[in-house]
Amino acid sequence: MAFAPLFFLRGRQPSRTPNWDRPTLTLPDSGGRPFSGYFEWRKGLFVGVQHFPVHDPQSERGTLYHPPPHYHLYADEYFRVIQGGGTWHLWDRDVHLKAGDELKVPARAWHWFEGDEKADPPLGVEMYFDKGQAEVEERFFRNVLGYLADCHREKIEPSICQLLLFFYHFEMIPGLRIVRWETPNFYLNTVVTLIGATIGVLMGCKSSYDEYYRPQKKSQ
């Protein structure tokens, strides 16, 4: 039995939908709209491909699956829009991309992105990291996306500490805007991540769940 002295803080957890063996993740969003994503080796790069739902005018929160503001500790991230369009929000500017456009986000740079509400078709994007770690990347995306989908299905608010534990094991830092300067903000968020992930462990959260991810050999 895992050591979890703060288990009483964990709250209700969703039942986890087994999707570890599905090559393509197809997950529900509000209004019955689907999100899909898959992973593949391409010319020596481990590429994640994500197709976001069409805009739901009845939803104030947009899709569940647009990433929150965040940083990557060590890896540069590359994006290529394959359909639709979207806006990449950086610390001091916004960059609009359409199909065929590409963008590099350096390590430790604050960013997040969202699809255009009126884009038809909706946003589809390829992403990869210069320090590609196939198992780490797929484990993170399958866990965090599967967890968010199950919380949404059962109308449970996701646990911040669980999410921070996922982030920590992906070398990813949330991007809360605490101060006006990007570098100090990065270090403050790093402290938040370490504290939150530690609390998550003490609550009995895991960095990965078998229902969401199991290692499988992938050929390059």
XYZ file of C-alpha atoms in Angstrom:
220
model
C 0.000 0.000 0.000
C 1.369 3.418 -0.973
C 2.420 5.863 1.721
C -0.252 8.585 1.559
C -0.633 10.463 4.855
C -2.684 13.204 3.177
C -5.112 10.790 1.472
C -8.034 12.542 3.156
C -7.350 15.668 1.044
C -7.617 13.829 -2.244
C -11.359 13.966 -2.679
C -13.453 12.024 -5.130
C -11.606 10.539 -8.090
C -13.101 9.666 -11.483
C -13.284 6.081 -12.639
C -10.514 5.765 -15.205
C -11.444 4.797 -18.758
C -8.957 2.248 -20.168
C -7.498 3.759 -23.319
C -3.840 2.770 -23.060
C -4.089 0.446 -26.072
C -5.888 2.828 -28.437
C -3.524 4.139 -31.146
C -5.705 7.233 -31.488
C -7.210 8.877 -28.429
C -10.741 10.118 -29.102
C -12.038 11.961 -26.063
C -15.313 13.772 -25.304
C -15.672 17.499 -24.827
C -18.697 19.645 -23.995
C -21.592 19.424 -26.420
C -20.520 15.968 -27.588
C -17.620 17.394 -29.576
C -14.626 15.064 -29.996
C -10.926 15.726 -29.476
C -8.428 13.315 -31.006
C -4.699 12.780 -30.778
C -2.094 10.221 -31.750
C 1.688 9.793 -31.752
C 4.081 8.577 -34.411
C 7.747 8.459 -35.360
C 8.479 10.579 -38.397
C 12.004 10.988 -39.808
C 13.526 10.351 -36.401
C 11.145 12.699 -34.575
C 8.396 11.604 -32.161
C 5.449 13.712 -33.294
C 2.173 14.289 -31.483
C -0.804 15.136 -33.700
C -3.854 16.754 -32.117
C -7.193 17.707 -33.643
C -9.239 20.075 -31.526
C -13.039 20.288 -31.401
C -15.101 22.829 -33.289
C -16.027 25.868 -31.214
C -19.068 25.451 -28.961
C -20.831 28.851 -28.638
C -22.676 27.532 -25.565
C -19.447 26.868 -23.668
C -17.796 29.725 -21.772
C -14.640 27.685 -21.103
C -13.892 26.594 -24.664
C -12.457 23.140 -25.110
C -10.975 21.145 -22.245
C -7.955 20.323 -24.325
C -6.349 23.649 -25.160
C -3.208 23.650 -22.994
C -2.949 26.052 -20.049
C -0.093 28.576 -19.905
C 3.116 26.685 -19.165
C 6.879 26.356 -19.591
C 9.107 23.427 -20.587
C 12.217 23.105 -18.448
C 14.746 21.792 -20.950
C 13.178 21.204 -24.351
C 12.395 23.511 -27.253
C 8.918 22.808 -28.628
C 8.016 22.962 -32.312
C 4.535 23.419 -33.743
C 3.151 23.048 -37.239
C -0.471 23.843 -38.033
C -1.949 21.247 -40.365
C -5.500 22.594 -40.586
C -7.546 25.534 -39.383
C -5.774 28.244 -37.433
C -4.986 29.362 -33.935
C -3.237 31.884 -31.725
C -0.073 31.123 -29.763
C 0.124 33.353 -26.716
C 3.681 34.188 -25.678
C 4.778 36.279 -22.701
C 4.880 39.597 -24.531
C 3.054 38.972 -27.815
C 0.565 36.798 -29.671
C 1.344 34.914 -32.866
C -1.407 33.785 -35.232
C -0.745 30.646 -37.257
C -2.694 29.132 -40.125
C -2.339 25.857 -41.991
C 1.272 25.362 -43.085
C 2.753 27.814 -40.546
C 5.383 26.722 -38.039
C 6.630 28.072 -34.708
C 9.487 27.252 -32.331
C 9.020 27.956 -28.610
C 12.354 27.851 -26.725
C 12.774 26.052 -23.404
C 11.627 28.087 -20.383
C 9.468 30.369 -22.559
C 5.918 31.005 -21.327
C 3.271 29.959 -23.838
C -0.100 28.450 -24.557
C -2.334 28.262 -27.625
C -5.953 28.059 -28.699
C -7.795 27.423 -31.934
C -9.715 30.105 -33.790
C -13.390 30.050 -32.865
C -14.540 30.471 -36.475
C -11.948 28.258 -38.162
C -13.409 25.659 -40.512
C -12.019 23.068 -40.242
C -10.989 23.496 -36.576
C -7.377 23.567 -35.427
C -5.152 20.590 -36.137
C -1.542 20.780 -34.995
C 1.637 18.696 -35.010
C 4.121 19.166 -32.171
C 7.465 17.726 -31.207
C 10.408 18.483 -28.912
C 14.074 18.826 -29.774
C 14.937 16.548 -26.839
C 12.403 13.924 -27.815
C 11.644 11.279 -25.200
C 8.934 9.142 -26.747
C 7.896 7.241 -23.618
C 7.850 10.339 -21.403
C 5.868 12.383 -23.921
C 3.240 9.755 -24.671
C 2.871 8.862 -20.982
C 2.209 12.503 -20.114
C -0.300 13.235 -22.857
C -2.234 10.006 -22.402
C -2.456 10.489 -18.640
C -3.344 14.160 -18.535
C -5.821 14.055 -21.430
C -7.459 10.840 -20.218
C -7.721 12.223 -16.675
C -9.301 15.497 -17.845
C -11.789 13.597 -20.027
C -12.817 11.316 -17.143
C -13.207 14.266 -14.756
C -15.377 16.009 -17.346
C -17.489 12.888 -17.902
C -18.187 12.498 -14.185
C -18.460 16.254 -13.491
C -15.512 16.251 -11.075
C -13.148 19.181 -10.728
C -9.632 17.974 -11.633
C -7.150 17.866 -8.770
C -4.525 20.595 -9.088
C -1.994 18.457 -7.217
C -2.626 15.516 -9.540
C -2.084 17.735 -12.573
C 1.095 19.195 -11.080
C 2.404 15.675 -10.486
C 1.794 14.879 -14.158
C 3.572 18.148 -15.064
C 6.551 17.433 -12.813
C 7.248 14.078 -14.441
C 7.078 15.726 -17.864
C 9.525 18.501 -16.864
C 6.732 21.010 -17.472
C 5.934 24.015 -15.286
C 2.557 25.812 -15.099
C 2.534 29.429 -16.219
C 0.580 31.323 -13.588
C 1.329 35.023 -14.091
C 2.519 35.889 -10.592
C 4.890 38.753 -11.401
C 5.418 40.930 -14.478
C 8.838 39.519 -15.428
C 9.054 36.235 -17.305
C 12.196 34.718 -15.728
C 11.266 35.355 -12.055
C 7.778 34.128 -12.925
C 9.274 30.884 -14.226
C 11.179 30.257 -10.982
C 8.153 31.039 -8.805
C 6.063 28.589 -10.825
C 8.812 25.989 -10.452
C 8.459 26.276 -6.670
C 4.667 25.954 -6.993
C 5.127 22.787 -9.072
C 7.513 21.177 -6.579
C 5.203 21.900 -3.643
C 2.041 20.816 -5.457
C 3.584 17.618 -6.866
C 4.914 16.671 -3.415
C 1.482 17.186 -1.879
C 0.026 15.087 -4.698
C 2.338 12.176 -3.821
C 1.391 12.475 -0.141
C -2.280 12.423 -1.171
C -1.748 9.132 -2.987
C -1.735 10.463 -6.557
C 0.421 8.734 -9.177
C 2.471 10.067 -12.048
C 0.916 7.504 -14.405
C -2.031 5.098 -14.377
C -2.191 1.750 -16.165
C -5.623 2.571 -17.574
C -4.123 5.514 -19.441
C -0.641 4.378 -20.357
C 1.420 1.204 -20.608
C 4.780 1.116 -22.380
C 4.654 -0.336 -25.870
C 7.554 -0.685 -28.246
C 7.362 1.728 -31.162
C 9.519 1.422 -34.234
C 11.312 4.395 -35.725
